[in-house]
Tab-separated table of C-alpha atoms in Angstrom:
chain	number	residue	atom	x	y	z
A	1	UNK	CA	61.108	67.083	131.459
A	2	UNK	CA	64.051	67.539	133.837
A	3	UNK	CA	63.959	63.843	134.793
A	4	UNK	CA	64.345	62.981	131.111
A	5	UNK	CA	67.117	65.567	130.862
A	6	UNK	CA	68.964	64.049	133.860
A	7	UNK	CA	68.618	60.526	132.445
A	8	UNK	CA	69.911	61.507	129.013
A	9	UNK	CA	72.717	63.599	130.504
A	10	UNK	CA	73.963	60.688	132.635
A	11	UNK	CA	73.975	58.413	129.586
A	12	UNK	CA	75.835	61.086	127.627
A	13	UNK	CA	78.500	61.434	130.312
A	14	UNK	CA	79.047	57.667	130.309
A	15	UNK	CA	79.625	57.707	126.526
A	16	UNK	CA	83.399	58.227	126.185
A	17	UNK	CA	83.261	58.479	122.383
A	18	UNK	CA	80.745	61.332	122.454
A	19	UNK	CA	82.674	63.151	125.177
A	20	UNK	CA	85.796	62.979	123.046
A	21	UNK	CA	84.081	64.595	120.063
A	22	UNK	CA	82.323	67.191	122.229
A	23	UNK	CA	85.152	68.193	124.576
A	24	UNK	CA	88.552	66.818	123.602
A	25	UNK	CA	88.448	67.427	119.854
A	26	UNK	CA	87.615	71.168	120.084
A	27	UNK	CA	90.493	71.601	122.557
A	28	UNK	CA	92.930	69.901	120.198
A	29	UNK	CA	91.712	71.096	116.810
A	30	UNK	CA	92.945	74.697	117.092
A	31	UNK	CA	96.536	73.931	118.122
A	32	UNK	CA	96.723	71.052	115.631
A	33	UNK	CA	95.382	73.147	112.728
A	34	UNK	CA	97.519	76.178	113.609
A	35	UNK	CA	100.652	74.068	114.025
A	36	UNK	CA	99.992	71.987	110.915
A	37	UNK	CA	99.189	74.943	108.658
A	38	UNK	CA	102.120	76.923	110.000
A	39	UNK	CA	104.555	74.019	109.662
A	40	UNK	CA	103.448	72.982	106.174
A	41	UNK	CA	103.355	76.584	104.972
A	42	UNK	CA	106.817	77.368	106.317
A	43	UNK	CA	108.259	74.138	104.925
A	44	UNK	CA	106.744	74.749	101.484
A	45	UNK	CA	107.983	78.348	101.444
A	46	UNK	CA	111.454	77.313	102.641
A	47	UNK	CA	111.676	74.566	100.025
A	48	UNK	CA	110.607	76.950	97.261
A	49	UNK	CA	113.004	79.611	98.552
A	50	UNK	CA	116.002	77.270	98.548
A	51	UNK	CA	115.300	75.407	95.313
A	52	UNK	CA	117.814	75.923	92.513
A	53	UNK	CA	116.198	76.060	89.051
A	54	UNK	CA	117.836	74.993	85.814
A	55	UNK	CA	117.540	77.682	83.138
A	56	UNK	CA	118.266	78.068	79.431
A	57	UNK	CA	118.803	81.522	77.935
A	58	UNK	CA	118.209	82.149	74.222
A	59	UNK	CA	120.022	85.066	72.491
A	60	UNK	CA	122.324	85.741	75.397
A	61	UNK	CA	124.192	88.366	73.329
A	62	UNK	CA	121.174	90.704	73.655
A	63	UNK	CA	121.693	91.036	77.398
A	64	UNK	CA	125.166	90.092	78.594
A	65	UNK	CA	124.842	92.004	81.865
A	66	UNK	CA	121.471	90.377	82.545
A	67	UNK	CA	122.863	86.928	81.688
A	68	UNK	CA	125.627	87.439	84.241
A	69	UNK	CA	123.134	88.453	86.935
A	70	UNK	CA	121.109	85.264	86.347
A	71	UNK	CA	124.251	83.087	86.175
A	72	UNK	CA	125.534	84.282	89.560
A	73	UNK	CA	122.128	84.203	91.270
A	74	UNK	CA	121.902	81.543	93.967
A	75	UNK	CA	118.498	80.310	92.756
A	76	UNK	CA	119.521	79.484	89.190
A	77	UNK	CA	121.980	77.178	87.457
A	78	UNK	CA	122.680	77.109	83.735
A	79	UNK	CA	121.544	74.144	81.649
A	80	UNK	CA	124.568	71.916	81.041
A	81	UNK	CA	123.033	69.468	78.566
A	82	UNK	CA	123.694	69.064	74.836
A	83	UNK	CA	120.241	70.028	73.563
A	84	UNK	CA	119.775	73.396	71.851
A	85	UNK	CA	116.613	75.504	72.044
A	86	UNK	CA	116.012	78.452	69.744
A	87	UNK	CA	112.295	79.253	69.986
A	88	UNK	CA	109.494	79.734	72.494
A	89	UNK	CA	107.857	76.447	71.470
A	90	UNK	CA	111.060	74.510	72.034
A	91	UNK	CA	111.462	76.107	75.455
A	92	UNK	CA	107.853	75.220	76.326
A	93	UNK	CA	108.419	71.608	75.349
A	94	UNK	CA	111.639	71.452	77.364
A	95	UNK	CA	109.863	72.779	80.458
A	96	UNK	CA	106.974	70.324	80.030
A	97	UNK	CA	109.414	67.393	79.737
A	98	UNK	CA	111.398	68.540	82.762
A	99	UNK	CA	114.617	69.097	80.810
A	100	UNK	CA	114.784	72.640	82.216
A	101	UNK	CA	112.824	74.500	84.878
A	102	UNK	CA	112.683	77.826	83.077
A	103	UNK	CA	113.485	79.211	79.661
A	104	UNK	CA	114.424	82.861	79.016
A	105	UNK	CA	113.884	84.147	75.495
A	106	UNK	CA	115.511	87.496	74.637
A	107	UNK	CA	113.750	88.538	71.451
A	108	UNK	CA	115.754	91.700	70.786
A	109	UNK	CA	118.541	93.896	72.083
A	110	UNK	CA	117.191	96.507	74.540
A	111	UNK	CA	119.990	98.982	73.778
A	112	UNK	CA	119.088	99.048	70.084
A	113	UNK	CA	115.331	99.158	70.642
A	114	UNK	CA	115.769	101.942	73.212
A	115	UNK	CA	117.690	103.992	70.634
A	116	UNK	CA	114.706	103.533	68.296
A	117	UNK	CA	112.252	104.606	70.993
A	118	UNK	CA	110.813	101.120	71.419
A	119	UNK	CA	110.643	98.504	74.158
A	120	UNK	CA	112.502	95.194	74.033
A	121	UNK	CA	110.404	92.043	74.441
A	122	UNK	CA	111.764	89.313	76.720
A	123	UNK	CA	109.753	86.225	77.700
A	124	UNK	CA	110.041	83.804	80.622
A	125	UNK	CA	108.797	80.245	79.978
A	126	UNK	CA	107.985	78.209	83.107
A	127	UNK	CA	105.242	76.209	84.831
A	128	UNK	CA	103.237	78.635	86.969
A	129	UNK	CA	100.854	75.986	88.350
A	130	UNK	CA	102.916	75.519	91.509
A	131	UNK	CA	101.408	77.090	94.635
A	132	UNK	CA	104.629	78.790	95.739
A	133	UNK	CA	106.841	79.890	92.873
A	134	UNK	CA	109.581	82.520	92.947
A	135	UNK	CA	110.959	81.943	89.432
A	136	UNK	CA	109.176	84.741	87.589
A	137	UNK	CA	109.523	87.321	90.375
A	138	UNK	CA	113.277	86.776	90.641
A	139	UNK	CA	113.910	86.883	86.908
A	140	UNK	CA	111.722	89.955	86.556
A	141	UNK	CA	113.583	91.645	89.426
A	142	UNK	CA	116.908	90.990	87.712
A	143	UNK	CA	115.488	92.282	84.403
A	144	UNK	CA	114.204	95.419	86.141
A	145	UNK	CA	117.646	96.091	87.577
A	146	UNK	CA	119.156	95.781	84.083
A	147	UNK	CA	116.373	97.948	82.645
A	148	UNK	CA	116.932	100.637	85.284
A	149	UNK	CA	120.623	100.809	84.510
A	150	UNK	CA	119.911	101.187	80.772
A	151	UNK	CA	117.389	103.936	81.419
A	152	UNK	CA	119.767	105.780	83.706
A	153	UNK	CA	122.589	105.645	81.143
A	154	UNK	CA	120.288	106.842	78.352
A	155	UNK	CA	118.967	109.777	80.384
A	156	UNK	CA	122.493	110.786	81.386
A	157	UNK	CA	123.518	110.714	77.732
A	158	UNK	CA	120.640	113.080	77.010
A	159	UNK	CA	121.959	115.537	79.586
A	160	UNK	CA	119.539	114.747	82.428
A	161	UNK	CA	121.205	114.520	85.837
A	162	UNK	CA	120.641	111.453	88.010
A	163	UNK	CA	119.107	113.566	90.786
A	164	UNK	CA	116.371	114.824	88.443
A	165	UNK	CA	115.602	111.555	86.669
A	166	UNK	CA	113.148	110.222	89.252
A	167	UNK	CA	111.111	113.432	89.249
A	168	UNK	CA	110.961	113.457	85.441
A	169	UNK	CA	109.982	109.782	85.193
A	170	UNK	CA	107.342	110.147	87.908
A	171	UNK	CA	106.285	113.763	88.418
A	172	UNK	CA	103.527	112.817	90.850
A	173	UNK	CA	103.966	110.336	93.685
A	174	UNK	CA	100.799	108.980	95.249
A	175	UNK	CA	100.924	107.436	98.722
A	176	UNK	CA	98.196	105.502	100.504
A	177	UNK	CA	96.803	106.562	103.856
A	178	UNK	CA	94.774	103.670	105.278
A	179	UNK	CA	92.077	104.579	107.806
A	180	UNK	CA	91.760	100.946	108.937
A	181	UNK	CA	93.876	99.996	111.949
A	182	UNK	CA	96.018	96.861	112.139
A	183	UNK	CA	93.295	94.865	113.855
A	184	UNK	CA	90.729	95.699	111.198
A	185	UNK	CA	93.134	94.803	108.406
A	186	UNK	CA	94.057	91.423	109.844
A	187	UNK	CA	90.496	90.783	111.030
A	188	UNK	CA	89.205	91.184	107.481
A	189	UNK	CA	91.658	88.560	106.264
A	190	UNK	CA	91.559	86.081	109.166
A	191	UNK	CA	88.131	86.767	110.658
A	192	UNK	CA	86.371	84.929	107.842
A	193	UNK	CA	88.421	81.796	108.600
A	194	UNK	CA	87.300	81.463	112.235
A	195	UNK	CA	83.593	80.670	111.499
A	196	UNK	CA	84.813	77.763	109.334
A	197	UNK	CA	86.123	76.217	112.554
A	198	UNK	CA	83.574	77.369	115.117
A	199	UNK	CA	80.205	76.756	113.471
A	200	UNK	CA	80.816	73.186	112.169
A	201	UNK	CA	82.144	72.234	115.614
A	202	UNK	CA	78.936	73.511	117.213
A	203	UNK	CA	76.983	71.308	114.786
A	204	UNK	CA	79.222	68.361	115.584
A	205	UNK	CA	78.633	68.867	119.309
A	206	UNK	CA	74.885	68.531	118.702
A	207	UNK	CA	74.980	65.740	116.118
A	208	UNK	CA	76.606	62.921	118.070
A	209	UNK	CA	74.293	62.928	121.117
A	210	UNK	CA	71.214	63.666	118.951
A	211	UNK	CA	71.781	60.548	116.844
A	212	UNK	CA	71.900	58.421	119.974
A	213	UNK	CA	68.899	60.098	121.640
A	214	UNK	CA	66.634	59.552	118.646
A	215	UNK	CA	67.678	56.849	116.219
A	216	UNK	CA	69.760	55.133	118.913
A	217	UNK	CA	66.706	54.810	121.175
A	218	UNK	CA	64.738	53.307	118.286
A	219	UNK	CA	67.446	50.797	117.457
A	220	UNK	CA	67.882	49.692	121.082
A	221	UNK	CA	64.106	49.420	121.558
A	222	UNK	CA	64.089	51.770	124.550
A	223	UNK	CA	61.982	54.477	122.916
A	224	UNK	CA	58.771	52.498	123.545
A	225	UNK	CA	59.641	52.291	127.255
A	226	UNK	CA	60.046	56.067	127.408
A	227	UNK	CA	56.675	56.559	125.723
A	228	UNK	CA	55.004	54.413	128.418
A	229	UNK	CA	56.245	56.649	131.234
A	230	UNK	CA	53.886	59.318	132.676
A	231	UNK	CA	55.644	62.057	130.723
A	232	UNK	CA	54.124	63.934	127.827
A	233	UNK	CA	55.771	63.758	124.444
A	234	UNK	CA	56.460	67.477	124.579
A	235	UNK	CA	58.356	66.974	127.833
A	236	UNK	CA	60.263	64.069	126.294
A	237	UNK	CA	61.322	66.172	123.345
A	238	UNK	CA	62.278	69.131	125.541
A	239	UNK	CA	64.333	66.863	127.817
A	240	UNK	CA	66.207	65.426	124.861
A	241	UNK	CA	66.563	68.880	123.317
A	242	UNK	CA	68.129	70.290	126.482
A	243	UNK	CA	70.638	67.423	126.500
A	244	UNK	CA	71.602	68.010	122.877
A	245	UNK	CA	71.735	71.782	123.441
A	246	UNK	CA	73.962	71.358	126.494
A	247	UNK	CA	76.302	69.155	124.486
A	248	UNK	CA	76.424	71.685	121.655
A	249	UNK	CA	76.992	74.581	124.075
A	250	UNK	CA	79.740	72.609	125.828
A	251	UNK	CA	81.403	72.114	122.471
A	252	UNK	CA	80.986	75.823	121.689
A	253	UNK	CA	82.367	76.825	125.104
A	254	UNK	CA	85.403	74.590	124.828
A	255	UNK	CA	85.961	75.765	121.248
A	256	UNK	CA	85.859	79.481	122.117
A	257	UNK	CA	88.028	78.983	125.219
A	258	UNK	CA	90.468	76.920	123.182
A	259	UNK	CA	90.592	79.620	120.525
A	260	UNK	CA	91.180	82.324	123.159
A	261	UNK	CA	93.942	80.313	124.860
A	262	UNK	CA	95.758	79.357	121.679
A	263	UNK	CA	95.519	82.868	120.212
A	264	UNK	CA	97.149	84.209	123.400
A	265	UNK	CA	99.809	81.472	123.201
A	266	UNK	CA	100.441	82.215	119.524
A	267	UNK	CA	100.882	85.926	120.291
A	268	UNK	CA	103.713	85.014	122.650
A	269	UNK	CA	105.585	83.102	119.951
A	270	UNK	CA	104.883	85.245	116.893
A	271	UNK	CA	107.654	87.711	116.178
A	272	UNK	CA	105.655	90.027	113.921
A	273	UNK	CA	104.726	93.195	115.823
A	274	UNK	CA	101.778	93.819	113.479
A	275	UNK	CA	100.163	90.473	114.319
A	276	UNK	CA	100.853	90.929	118.018
A	277	UNK	CA	99.350	94.401	118.215
A	278	UNK	CA	96.303	93.337	116.189
A	279	UNK	CA	95.378	90.228	118.138
A	280	UNK	CA	96.322	91.623	121.534
A	281	UNK	CA	93.412	94.052	121.084
A	282	UNK	CA	90.911	91.154	120.892
A	283	UNK	CA	89.531	91.179	124.448
A	284	UNK	CA	87.684	88.692	126.605
A	285	UNK	CA	84.478	90.631	125.927
A	286	UNK	CA	84.911	89.895	122.216
A	287	UNK	CA	85.130	86.174	122.919
A	288	UNK	CA	81.999	86.432	125.083
A	289	UNK	CA	80.186	88.090	122.179
A	290	UNK	CA	81.267	85.266	119.869
A	291	UNK	CA	79.976	82.731	122.398
A	292	UNK	CA	76.671	84.628	122.731
A	293	UNK	CA	76.198	84.381	118.961
A	294	UNK	CA	76.892	80.660	119.020
A	295	UNK	CA	74.182	79.955	121.629
A	296	UNK	CA	71.144	80.476	119.315
A	297	UNK	CA	73.058	78.712	116.499
A	298	UNK	CA	73.516	75.771	118.868
A	299	UNK	CA	69.761	75.796	119.566
A	300	UNK	CA	69.003	75.824	115.816
A	301	UNK	CA	71.330	72.901	115.158
A	302	UNK	CA	70.057	70.990	118.200
A	303	UNK	CA	66.429	71.213	117.063
A	304	UNK	CA	67.337	70.304	113.511
A	305	UNK	CA	69.517	67.268	114.262
A	306	UNK	CA	67.086	65.984	116.872
A	307	UNK	CA	64.233	66.110	114.336
A	308	UNK	CA	66.382	64.235	111.809
A	309	UNK	CA	67.371	61.646	114.404
A	310	UNK	CA	63.746	61.092	115.403
A	311	UNK	CA	62.838	60.503	111.763
A	312	UNK	CA	65.666	58.026	111.083
A	313	UNK	CA	65.020	54.296	111.570
A	314	UNK	CA	68.532	53.351	112.633
A	315	UNK	CA	71.732	54.869	113.935
A	316	UNK	CA	73.400	54.372	110.556
A	317	UNK	CA	70.535	56.044	108.687
A	318	UNK	CA	70.765	59.051	111.008
A	319	UNK	CA	74.495	59.318	110.305
A	320	UNK	CA	73.772	59.278	106.573
A	321	UNK	CA	71.362	62.208	107.026
A	322	UNK	CA	73.895	64.181	109.074
A	323	UNK	CA	76.547	64.064	106.346
A	324	UNK	CA	74.662	66.268	103.809
A	325	UNK	CA	73.568	68.525	106.674
A	326	UNK	CA	77.217	69.083	107.613
A	327	UNK	CA	78.021	69.929	104.005
A	328	UNK	CA	74.997	72.235	103.827
A	329	UNK	CA	76.260	74.274	106.773
A	330	UNK	CA	79.342	75.290	104.804
A	331	UNK	CA	77.237	76.937	102.079
A	332	UNK	CA	76.002	79.895	104.180
A	333	UNK	CA	79.506	80.224	105.646
A	334	UNK	CA	80.883	80.346	102.112
A	335	UNK	CA	78.393	83.105	101.266
A	336	UNK	CA	79.832	85.180	104.111
A	337	UNK	CA	83.303	85.258	102.511
A	338	UNK	CA	82.086	86.289	99.065
A	339	UNK	CA	83.424	89.651	97.765
A	340	UNK	CA	81.617	92.737	99.107
A	341	UNK	CA	79.535	90.600	101.487
A	342	UNK	CA	79.094	92.704	104.618
A	343	UNK	CA	76.911	92.629	107.692
A	344	UNK	CA	73.770	94.679	107.032
A	345	UNK	CA	70.086	94.692	107.870
A	346	UNK	CA	69.501	92.180	105.035
A	347	UNK	CA	72.368	89.789	105.715
A	348	UNK	CA	71.552	89.877	109.447
A	349	UNK	CA	68.435	87.807	108.628
A	350	UNK	CA	70.253	85.027	106.720
A	351	UNK	CA	70.753	82.056	109.096
A	352	UNK	CA	74.363	81.029	109.824
A	353	UNK	CA	75.664	83.610	107.317
A	354	UNK	CA	74.691	86.386	109.738
A	355	UNK	CA	76.653	84.776	112.576
A	356	UNK	CA	79.692	84.179	110.351
A	357	UNK	CA	79.675	87.840	109.267
A	358	UNK	CA	79.177	89.023	112.844
A	359	UNK	CA	82.141	86.956	114.098
A	360	UNK	CA	84.313	88.535	111.410
A	361	UNK	CA	83.142	92.025	112.482
A	362	UNK	CA	83.916	91.207	116.126
A	363	UNK	CA	87.444	90.094	115.241
A	364	UNK	CA	87.868	93.293	113.173
A	365	UNK	CA	86.576	95.406	116.064
A	366	UNK	CA	83.911	97.078	113.904
A	367	UNK	CA	80.775	95.282	115.081
A	368	UNK	CA	77.418	97.097	115.020
A	369	UNK	CA	75.565	96.180	118.226
A	370	UNK	CA	72.215	97.018	116.681
A	371	UNK	CA	72.771	94.450	113.935
A	372	UNK	CA	74.127	92.067	116.555
A	373	UNK	CA	70.834	92.290	118.445
A	374	UNK	CA	68.943	91.683	115.217
A	375	UNK	CA	70.985	88.545	114.570
A	376	UNK	CA	70.291	87.182	118.050
A	377	UNK	CA	66.544	87.863	117.757
A	378	UNK	CA	66.336	86.288	114.282
A	379	UNK	CA	68.348	83.241	115.383
A	380	UNK	CA	66.303	82.735	118.558
A	381	UNK	CA	63.065	82.994	116.558
A	382	UNK	CA	64.294	80.385	114.064
A	383	UNK	CA	65.434	78.095	116.899
A	384	UNK	CA	61.999	78.350	118.564
A	385	UNK	CA	60.284	77.574	115.258
A	386	UNK	CA	62.466	74.508	114.672
A	387	UNK	CA	61.910	73.320	118.246
A	388	UNK	CA	58.131	73.599	117.775
A	389	UNK	CA	58.483	71.599	114.562
A	390	UNK	CA	60.529	68.983	116.428
A	391	UNK	CA	57.824	68.633	119.097
A	392	UNK	CA	55.172	68.285	116.393
A	393	UNK	CA	57.360	65.766	114.548
A	394	UNK	CA	57.726	63.647	117.701
A	395	UNK	CA	53.949	63.540	118.144
A	396	UNK	CA	53.390	61.698	114.850
A	397	UNK	CA	53.182	57.912	115.108
A	398	UNK	CA	54.208	57.425	111.457
A	399	UNK	CA	57.484	59.205	112.237
A	400	UNK	CA	58.263	57.431	115.506
A	401	UNK	CA	57.506	53.923	114.208
A	402	UNK	CA	58.653	54.051	110.590
């Protein structure tokens, strides 16, 4: 078995392409993704922040003070064309055609409606399909300022002092006291994202060598030579399995180390004290726990991809089988980010989902070590079952010589 393992390992080391996917890519993927997401997000936000929108205001006489606030706001410029719009439908059409960016329809005068004990109805017409859009928030903020001034004037006219107005308008003030610390808050939001990177990379680390060790051997015609050696088929499978497992674990190790390094680097550059204090509490022991969870997952993937590779006739056919498997891995990860999905005695038995949930709990700092042990036992049992199936699969002539 170990002779087969040494042979396959030497061939794996000589394969530059596989080494790149197993070692180099995990080292690069975290800084590239972090830098790319950060750069694109900041650029999109900056562009949206600085964009000046063309507006058209209908019934300006109903809110002169508001119209002045919008006119002098740095994010808006008044429509200078010759077209006239008098209704909501006309404003909608103008926005769709790109004539204006936003239409503001003042249906009635707030001073008059306030005297009647009613609310004025103003509408903002714009395209809200953009991912980052400040139009509505800014116009609403300006309207709220105008509304506050009207309310204050009305209450003063009724004999209510400014100092008492807030207490009358809101007799009870409720404040939130959050029992979750900063790490738990950020871990809940970002912890679910990390398994999306870690687990598929572990699968990738097993897939590339497995394809070559099974379907590749068939295509090159070297599998028959291996079968003629004085080594049992169980030993052959175990030797190949250890090679694939080592490759997957190497990918997992590099991935976790890369994540730890780049998180520490990011902490040094991030200016937000909240982010710093949260991630600085993620210790080396937490990263070791994440790695320990990835080991049985690596064994599960190694057994599975090796069985698929043994079944495939050619290298290309094995690659075709790996594609839906890669997509299938995302399904249990997706389940882990569903609302109210938490690590429990039930979810600890769901393959892949349990590890994704456990990684999130580790990042949050709220992991239950009893459930963690259950996950490891369940994952190891599944890996052993799949390995036994792989050995049985390799013993069938109709599979080896399809």
